Amino acid sequence: MKIELLEKVYVAPRPKARLFREALVITQERDLNNITPDVLDDLLQYVCDAFGNQFTIDDIYDGYASTDLIDLVTETIVYVIGDKATVEGKKK
């Protein structure tokens, strides 16, 4: 999985099992249709974690389109849980 922030491309490393567990918590405990600022920060921190903290939440806020934030979180979760074909298919 790749992300471009502020004209730099980052590649996610192979996901660790802990990220899989966190993805389960996010999908079961978070309402992605009713997001608060604190929940958004948590979700974006998850994205940062999935990319090995190569960038910060502030980098996402300052370098990513607001209309694509939820898609970024969703694609990151799908990538971590192992459905890479779906994520790669959306990017092509």
Coordinates of C-alpha atoms in Angstrom, one line a residue, residues 21-56:
R21 CA -6.0 -6.8 16.2
E22 CA -6.4 -3.0 16.2
A23 CA -8.3 -3.2 12.9
L24 CA -10.8 -5.6 14.5
V25 CA -11.3 -3.1 17.4
I26 CA -11.7 -0.2 15.0
T27 CA -14.3 -2.0 12.8
Q28 CA -16.3 -3.2 15.8
E29 CA -16.1 -0.2 18.1
R30 CA -16.0 2.8 15.8
D31 CA -18.9 4.3 13.9
L32 CA -17.3 5.6 10.7
N33 CA -20.5 7.4 9.8
N34 CA -20.4 9.6 13.0
I35 CA -16.8 10.5 13.6
T36 CA -15.7 12.9 16.3
P37 CA -12.3 14.8 16.1
D38 CA -10.8 12.5 18.8
V39 CA -11.9 9.4 16.8
L40 CA -10.5 10.8 13.6
D41 CA -7.2 11.4 15.4
D42 CA -7.2 7.7 16.6
L43 CA -8.0 6.5 13.1
L44 CA -5.3 8.5 11.5
Q45 CA -2.8 7.4 14.2
Y46 CA -3.7 3.8 13.1
V47 CA -2.8 4.8 9.5
C48 CA 0.5 6.2 10.8
D49 CA 1.2 3.0 12.7
A50 CA 0.4 0.9 9.6
F51 CA 3.0 2.8 7.7
G52 CA 5.6 2.4 10.4
N53 CA 5.3 5.9 11.6
Q54 CA 7.1 7.3 8.6
F55 CA 4.8 10.4 8.9
T56 CA 2.6 12.0 11.5

